[in-house]
Each structure stands twice: as C-alpha cells, then as structure tokens.
C-alpha cells in the first residue's frame, strides 16, 4: 500500500470526488449519463441512509481516489449495514487502496458493535476479508442473486438470533424499478 494514502471518513464536500471515482470505476449503461453506482451513492446520501462513521474515502494528494459507502439496512427485526458501492480509480487499482478501505470499514464497524456487514459482490475478492455466503448464517437475500454473491461478514457483536431476511435501504429498491 502507498505510504501517502490517507483513509478518512467521507465528508459532504467529497460527494463530487466520490461520483468521479464511481463513474470511472464502473461502466455507464447505454443511454445513461452516469453509472448505477454513482446514482445509488447520491440517492443513499439524499435519503439520509449513509452511515457516516462507516463511509470512507481514500485520498492521494488531496484528491479522492477511492470510496466505500455503507448504508443502513434491516435484517430480521433489527438493523444492519449494507456495504457498497466500493470503488477505486482504475489507474490506481491493485495497489491495496480497496483493501485499506475495506479494513477501515471492518475495524470501525466491529468497534461500533455492528453485528455484521452485508454486500453483493465477487466472492473471490470479498472472501479475502472474511465474507461468506449470507445463507450460511441464515440471512435471506433480498434479490434473485446466486447465493455465493450475497455475502456477510459477521463481527464480534453477531448473534445467530439476529439472522433473518435482509433488506437494503430504499435507494437500492428504487434502482431495480428504474
């Protein structure tokens, strides 16, 4: 990892930089002007569903080059955390920036007594951080995805009775409708 990398909590002034990273890191759908991920991050912020203490940016020379957004979700009868989108500017990928962002989220969530982090993503990548298929812990997927992509990392505050159906923040559902 780069010695000059700064990982810090996202601030409201970081939104344009985060949008730039998301638009660079993900494909823009045909006919659209922005990525689904940038639209999602904006909607989560606008709805007030972003978890400020768990949403980080990676910065080099004062410029946002990576981002991870965490949002409030529900699981069973309680609250949970949905992790994502996570992105690093393409020219800086594979340099440990995404790993540093993930390590920050995991450590901070654990210290804050969050029971788990839930995401939809590549099991080959997220498995390195201890994520496993959510179904292994009795967590029901909110979508039709293959079980291996809907994943959870249980933290120290996890208790099996917390398991149940998972539901992302409303902004995720609105994406599916559009």
PDB file of C-alpha atoms in Angstrom:
ATOM      1  CA  UNK A   1       0.000   0.000   0.000  1.00  0.00           C
ATOM      2  CA  UNK A   2       1.165   3.518  -0.721  1.00  0.00           C
ATOM      3  CA  UNK A   3       2.674   5.469   2.173  1.00  0.00           C
ATOM      4  CA  UNK A   4       0.998   8.694   1.024  1.00  0.00           C
ATOM      5  CA  UNK A   5      -2.520   7.219   1.071  1.00  0.00           C
ATOM      6  CA  UNK A   6      -4.999   8.728   3.532  1.00  0.00           C
ATOM      7  CA  UNK A   7      -8.153   6.827   4.506  1.00  0.00           C
ATOM      8  CA  UNK A   8     -10.664   9.073   6.245  1.00  0.00           C
ATOM      9  CA  UNK A   9     -14.408   9.379   6.832  1.00  0.00           C
ATOM     10  CA  UNK A  10     -16.306  10.814   3.886  1.00  0.00           C
ATOM     11  CA  UNK A  11     -17.370  14.456   4.231  1.00  0.00           C
ATOM     12  CA  UNK A  12     -20.205  16.153   2.376  1.00  0.00           C
ATOM     13  CA  UNK A  13     -17.679  18.011   0.216  1.00  0.00           C
ATOM     14  CA  UNK A  14     -16.354  14.657  -1.053  1.00  0.00           C
ATOM     15  CA  UNK A  15     -19.530  13.790  -2.989  1.00  0.00           C
ATOM     16  CA  UNK A  16     -18.265  15.096  -6.377  1.00  0.00           C
ATOM     17  CA  UNK A  17     -14.960  13.234  -5.971  1.00  0.00           C
ATOM     18  CA  UNK A  18     -16.760  10.033  -4.990  1.00  0.00           C
ATOM     19  CA  UNK A  19     -19.054  10.393  -8.002  1.00  0.00           C
ATOM     20  CA  UNK A  20     -15.981  10.786 -10.244  1.00  0.00           C
ATOM     21  CA  UNK A  21     -14.399   7.618  -8.833  1.00  0.00           C
ATOM     22  CA  UNK A  22     -17.622   5.627  -9.229  1.00  0.00           C
ATOM     23  CA  UNK A  23     -18.159   6.855 -12.788  1.00  0.00           C
ATOM     24  CA  UNK A  24     -14.549   5.946 -13.657  1.00  0.00           C
ATOM     25  CA  UNK A  25     -14.595   2.523 -11.988  1.00  0.00           C
ATOM     26  CA  UNK A  26     -17.933   1.194 -13.250  1.00  0.00           C
ATOM     27  CA  UNK A  27     -19.490   1.062 -16.712  1.00  0.00           C
ATOM     28  CA  UNK A  28     -22.067   3.657 -17.693  1.00  0.00           C
ATOM     29  CA  UNK A  29     -25.152   1.854 -19.008  1.00  0.00           C
ATOM     30  CA  UNK A  30     -26.027   2.505 -22.634  1.00  0.00           C
ATOM     31  CA  UNK A  31     -28.136   5.638 -22.926  1.00  0.00           C
ATOM     32  CA  UNK A  32     -27.258   6.826 -19.405  1.00  0.00           C
ATOM     33  CA  UNK A  33     -25.015   9.681 -18.362  1.00  0.00           C
ATOM     34  CA  UNK A  34     -23.799   8.150 -15.103  1.00  0.00           C
ATOM     35  CA  UNK A  35     -23.167   4.808 -13.500  1.00  0.00           C
ATOM     36  CA  UNK A  36     -25.773   2.996 -11.457  1.00  0.00           C
ATOM     37  CA  UNK A  37     -23.300   3.104  -8.547  1.00  0.00           C
ATOM     38  CA  UNK A  38     -22.956   6.922  -8.644  1.00  0.00           C
ATOM     39  CA  UNK A  39     -26.724   7.287  -8.776  1.00  0.00           C
ATOM     40  CA  UNK A  40     -27.058   4.880  -5.843  1.00  0.00           C
ATOM     41  CA  UNK A  41     -24.492   6.712  -3.678  1.00  0.00           C
ATOM     42  CA  UNK A  42     -26.236  10.031  -4.373  1.00  0.00           C
ATOM     43  CA  UNK A  43     -29.648   8.563  -3.507  1.00  0.00           C
ATOM     44  CA  UNK A  44     -28.363   6.986  -0.279  1.00  0.00           C
ATOM     45  CA  UNK A  45     -26.944  10.354   0.786  1.00  0.00           C
ATOM     46  CA  UNK A  46     -30.093  12.206  -0.220  1.00  0.00           C
ATOM     47  CA  UNK A  47     -32.285   9.751   1.745  1.00  0.00           C
ATOM     48  CA  UNK A  48     -30.097  10.046   4.845  1.00  0.00           C
ATOM     49  CA  UNK A  49     -29.298   6.314   4.801  1.00  0.00           C
ATOM     50  CA  UNK A  50     -25.491   6.594   4.607  1.00  0.00           C
ATOM     51  CA  UNK A  51     -23.790   5.526   7.840  1.00  0.00           C
ATOM     52  CA  UNK A  52     -21.332   8.413   8.298  1.00  0.00           C
ATOM     53  CA  UNK A  53     -18.901   6.597  10.598  1.00  0.00           C
ATOM     54  CA  UNK A  54     -18.617   3.667   8.173  1.00  0.00           C
ATOM     55  CA  UNK A  55     -18.346   5.544   4.875  1.00  0.00           C
ATOM     56  CA  UNK A  56     -14.761   6.316   3.881  1.00  0.00           C
ATOM     57  CA  UNK A  57     -12.721   7.854   1.102  1.00  0.00           C
ATOM     58  CA  UNK A  58      -9.154   7.167   0.038  1.00  0.00           C
ATOM     59  CA  UNK A  59      -7.195  10.287  -0.747  1.00  0.00           C
ATOM     60  CA  UNK A  60      -3.897  10.925  -2.523  1.00  0.00           C
ATOM     61  CA  UNK A  61      -2.504  14.458  -2.685  1.00  0.00           C
ATOM     62  CA  UNK A  62      -5.860  15.881  -1.616  1.00  0.00           C
ATOM     63  CA  UNK A  63      -7.789  14.043  -4.344  1.00  0.00           C
ATOM     64  CA  UNK A  64     -10.431  11.357  -3.725  1.00  0.00           C
ATOM     65  CA  UNK A  65      -9.220   8.184  -5.469  1.00  0.00           C
ATOM     66  CA  UNK A  66     -11.341   5.568  -3.709  1.00  0.00           C
ATOM     67  CA  UNK A  67     -14.591   5.260  -1.809  1.00  0.00           C
ATOM     68  CA  UNK A  68     -16.703   2.852   0.176  1.00  0.00           C
ATOM     69  CA  UNK A  69     -20.284   3.682   1.096  1.00  0.00           C
ATOM     70  CA  UNK A  70     -22.149   1.933   3.904  1.00  0.00           C
ATOM     71  CA  UNK A  71     -25.870   2.373   4.396  1.00  0.00           C
ATOM     72  CA  UNK A  72     -28.455   1.444   6.965  1.00  0.00           C
ATOM     73  CA  UNK A  73     -30.389  -1.713   6.177  1.00  0.00           C
ATOM     74  CA  UNK A  74     -32.576  -4.161   8.063  1.00  0.00           C
ATOM     75  CA  UNK A  75     -32.158  -7.816   8.909  1.00  0.00           C
ATOM     76  CA  UNK A  76     -34.809  -9.851  10.646  1.00  0.00           C
ATOM     77  CA  UNK A  77     -36.332  -7.466  13.194  1.00  0.00           C
ATOM     78  CA  UNK A  78     -33.202  -5.357  13.642  1.00  0.00           C
ATOM     79  CA  UNK A  79     -30.878  -3.025  11.804  1.00  0.00           C
ATOM     80  CA  UNK A  80     -27.935  -3.979   9.668  1.00  0.00           C
ATOM     81  CA  UNK A  81     -25.325  -2.423   7.399  1.00  0.00           C
ATOM     82  CA  UNK A  82     -25.204  -2.742   3.625  1.00  0.00           C
ATOM     83  CA  UNK A  83     -21.684  -2.276   2.262  1.00  0.00           C
ATOM     84  CA  UNK A  84     -21.248  -0.819  -1.196  1.00  0.00           C
ATOM     85  CA  UNK A  85     -20.539   0.558  -3.581  1.00  0.00           C
ATOM     86  CA  UNK A  86     -16.767   0.212  -3.170  1.00  0.00           C
ATOM     87  CA  UNK A  87     -14.566   1.679  -5.891  1.00  0.00           C
ATOM     88  CA  UNK A  88     -11.013   2.744  -6.659  1.00  0.00           C
ATOM     89  CA  UNK A  89      -9.981   4.868  -9.603  1.00  0.00           C
ATOM     90  CA  UNK A  90      -8.990   2.395 -12.367  1.00  0.00           C
ATOM     91  CA  UNK A  91      -5.396   3.626 -12.783  1.00  0.00           C
ATOM     92  CA  UNK A  92      -4.789   3.010  -9.056  1.00  0.00           C
ATOM     93  CA  UNK A  93      -6.438  -0.393  -8.697  1.00  0.00           C
ATOM     94  CA  UNK A  94      -4.434  -3.387  -7.415  1.00  0.00           C
ATOM     95  CA  UNK A  95      -2.336  -1.175  -5.149  1.00  0.00           C
ATOM     96  CA  UNK A  96      -4.093  -2.006  -1.862  1.00  0.00           C
ATOM     97  CA  UNK A  97      -6.417   1.006  -1.788  1.00  0.00           C
ATOM     98  CA  UNK A  98      -9.619  -1.066  -1.867  1.00  0.00           C
ATOM     99  CA  UNK A  99      -8.178  -3.346   0.824  1.00  0.00           C
ATOM    100  CA  UNK A 100      -7.365  -0.333   3.005  1.00  0.00           C
ATOM    101  CA  UNK A 101     -10.932   0.951   2.606  1.00  0.00           C
ATOM    102  CA  UNK A 102     -12.339  -2.477   3.498  1.00  0.00           C
ATOM    103  CA  UNK A 103     -10.053  -2.808   6.527  1.00  0.00           C
ATOM    104  CA  UNK A 104     -11.231   0.604   7.766  1.00  0.00           C
ATOM    105  CA  UNK A 105     -14.906  -0.329   7.426  1.00  0.00           C
ATOM    106  CA  UNK A 106     -14.487  -3.721   9.078  1.00  0.00           C
ATOM    107  CA  UNK A 107     -12.444  -2.433  12.033  1.00  0.00           C
ATOM    108  CA  UNK A 108     -14.695   0.567  12.605  1.00  0.00           C
ATOM    109  CA  UNK A 109     -17.911  -1.480  12.335  1.00  0.00           C
ATOM    110  CA  UNK A 110     -16.530  -4.032  14.786  1.00  0.00           C
ATOM    111  CA  UNK A 111     -15.573  -1.284  17.264  1.00  0.00           C
ATOM    112  CA  UNK A 112     -19.022   0.290  16.879  1.00  0.00           C
ATOM    113  CA  UNK A 113     -20.603  -3.075  17.826  1.00  0.00           C
ATOM    114  CA  UNK A 114     -22.260  -3.537  14.451  1.00  0.00           C
ATOM    115  CA  UNK A 115     -23.094  -7.239  14.231  1.00  0.00           C
ATOM    116  CA  UNK A 116     -22.429  -7.719  10.529  1.00  0.00           C
ATOM    117  CA  UNK A 117     -21.688  -6.212   7.144  1.00  0.00           C
ATOM    118  CA  UNK A 118     -23.674  -7.422   4.146  1.00  0.00           C
ATOM    119  CA  UNK A 119     -22.876  -6.959   0.463  1.00  0.00           C
ATOM    120  CA  UNK A 120     -23.465  -8.169  -3.042  1.00  0.00           C
ATOM    121  CA  UNK A 121     -20.165  -8.797  -4.793  1.00  0.00           C
ATOM    122  CA  UNK A 122     -17.382 -11.014  -6.071  1.00  0.00           C
ATOM    123  CA  UNK A 123     -16.740 -13.876  -3.629  1.00  0.00           C
ATOM    124  CA  UNK A 124     -13.156 -14.166  -4.890  1.00  0.00           C
ATOM    125  CA  UNK A 125     -12.419 -10.607  -3.757  1.00  0.00           C
ATOM    126  CA  UNK A 126     -14.548 -10.263  -0.627  1.00  0.00           C
ATOM    127  CA  UNK A 127     -13.666 -13.746   0.625  1.00  0.00           C
ATOM    128  CA  UNK A 128     -10.201 -12.367   1.443  1.00  0.00           C
ATOM    129  CA  UNK A 129     -11.860 -10.162   4.073  1.00  0.00           C
ATOM    130  CA  UNK A 130     -13.829 -12.999   5.659  1.00  0.00           C
ATOM    131  CA  UNK A 131     -17.104 -12.584   3.795  1.00  0.00           C
ATOM    132  CA  UNK A 132     -19.080 -15.790   3.238  1.00  0.00           C
ATOM    133  CA  UNK A 133     -22.415 -16.528   1.574  1.00  0.00           C
ATOM    134  CA  UNK A 134     -25.068 -14.930   3.812  1.00  0.00           C
ATOM    135  CA  UNK A 135     -27.257 -18.021   3.567  1.00  0.00           C
ATOM    136  CA  UNK A 136     -24.648 -19.828   5.740  1.00  0.00           C
ATOM    137  CA  UNK A 137     -25.749 -17.602   8.627  1.00  0.00           C
ATOM    138  CA  UNK A 138     -29.494 -17.775   7.935  1.00  0.00           C
ATOM    139  CA  UNK A 139     -29.659 -14.403   6.213  1.00  0.00           C
ATOM    140  CA  UNK A 140     -32.236 -14.208   3.457  1.00  0.00           C
ATOM    141  CA  UNK A 141     -31.329 -12.449   0.229  1.00  0.00           C
ATOM    142  CA  UNK A 142     -33.492  -9.543  -0.955  1.00  0.00           C
ATOM    143  CA  UNK A 143     -32.901 -10.441  -4.608  1.00  0.00           C
ATOM    144  CA  UNK A 144     -32.660 -13.290  -7.088  1.00  0.00           C
ATOM    145  CA  UNK A 145     -28.842 -13.460  -6.990  1.00  0.00           C
ATOM    146  CA  UNK A 146     -26.802 -16.614  -6.746  1.00  0.00           C
ATOM    147  CA  UNK A 147     -26.151 -17.301  -3.026  1.00  0.00           C
ATOM    148  CA  UNK A 148     -22.379 -17.028  -3.414  1.00  0.00           C
ATOM    149  CA  UNK A 149     -22.626 -13.333  -4.396  1.00  0.00           C
ATOM    150  CA  UNK A 150     -24.847 -12.224  -1.499  1.00  0.00           C
ATOM    151  CA  UNK A 151     -22.367 -12.242   1.380  1.00  0.00           C
ATOM    152  CA  UNK A 152     -21.921 -11.367   5.026  1.00  0.00           C
ATOM    153  CA  UNK A 153     -19.044 -10.758   7.387  1.00  0.00           C
ATOM    154  CA  UNK A 154     -20.146 -11.402  10.938  1.00  0.00           C
ATOM    155  CA  UNK A 155     -18.428  -9.321  13.594  1.00  0.00           C
ATOM    156  CA  UNK A 156     -17.952  -9.758  17.347  1.00  0.00           C
ATOM    157  CA  UNK A 157     -21.457  -8.451  18.160  1.00  0.00           C
ATOM    158  CA  UNK A 158     -23.086 -11.064  15.890  1.00  0.00           C
ATOM    159  CA  UNK A 159     -25.614 -13.426  17.423  1.00  0.00           C
ATOM    160  CA  UNK A 160     -27.417 -16.110  15.371  1.00  0.00           C
ATOM    161  CA  UNK A 161     -30.821 -14.808  16.515  1.00  0.00           C
ATOM    162  CA  UNK A 162     -30.122 -11.616  14.517  1.00  0.00           C
ATOM    163  CA  UNK A 163     -30.403 -13.547  11.249  1.00  0.00           C
ATOM    164  CA  UNK A 164     -33.420 -13.238   9.024  1.00  0.00           C
ATOM    165  CA  UNK A 165     -34.497 -11.592   5.794  1.00  0.00           C
ATOM    166  CA  UNK A 166     -32.157  -8.789   4.702  1.00  0.00           C
ATOM    167  CA  UNK A 167     -33.396  -5.586   3.134  1.00  0.00           C
ATOM    168  CA  UNK A 168     -31.211  -2.843   1.699  1.00  0.00           C
ATOM    169  CA  UNK A 169     -32.013   0.857   2.101  1.00  0.00           C
ATOM    170  CA  UNK A 170     -34.891   2.036  -0.155  1.00  0.00           C
ATOM    171  CA  UNK A 171     -32.465   3.576  -2.708  1.00  0.00           C
ATOM    172  CA  UNK A 172     -31.416   0.047  -3.736  1.00  0.00           C
ATOM    173  CA  UNK A 173     -35.016  -0.924  -4.418  1.00  0.00           C
ATOM    174  CA  UNK A 174     -35.593   2.215  -6.468  1.00  0.00           C
ATOM    175  CA  UNK A 175     -32.667   1.236  -8.694  1.00  0.00           C
ATOM    176  CA  UNK A 176     -34.372  -2.029  -9.558  1.00  0.00           C
ATOM    177  CA  UNK A 177     -37.514  -0.130 -10.533  1.00  0.00           C
ATOM    178  CA  UNK A 178     -35.753   2.232 -12.931  1.00  0.00           C
TER     179      UNK A 178
END
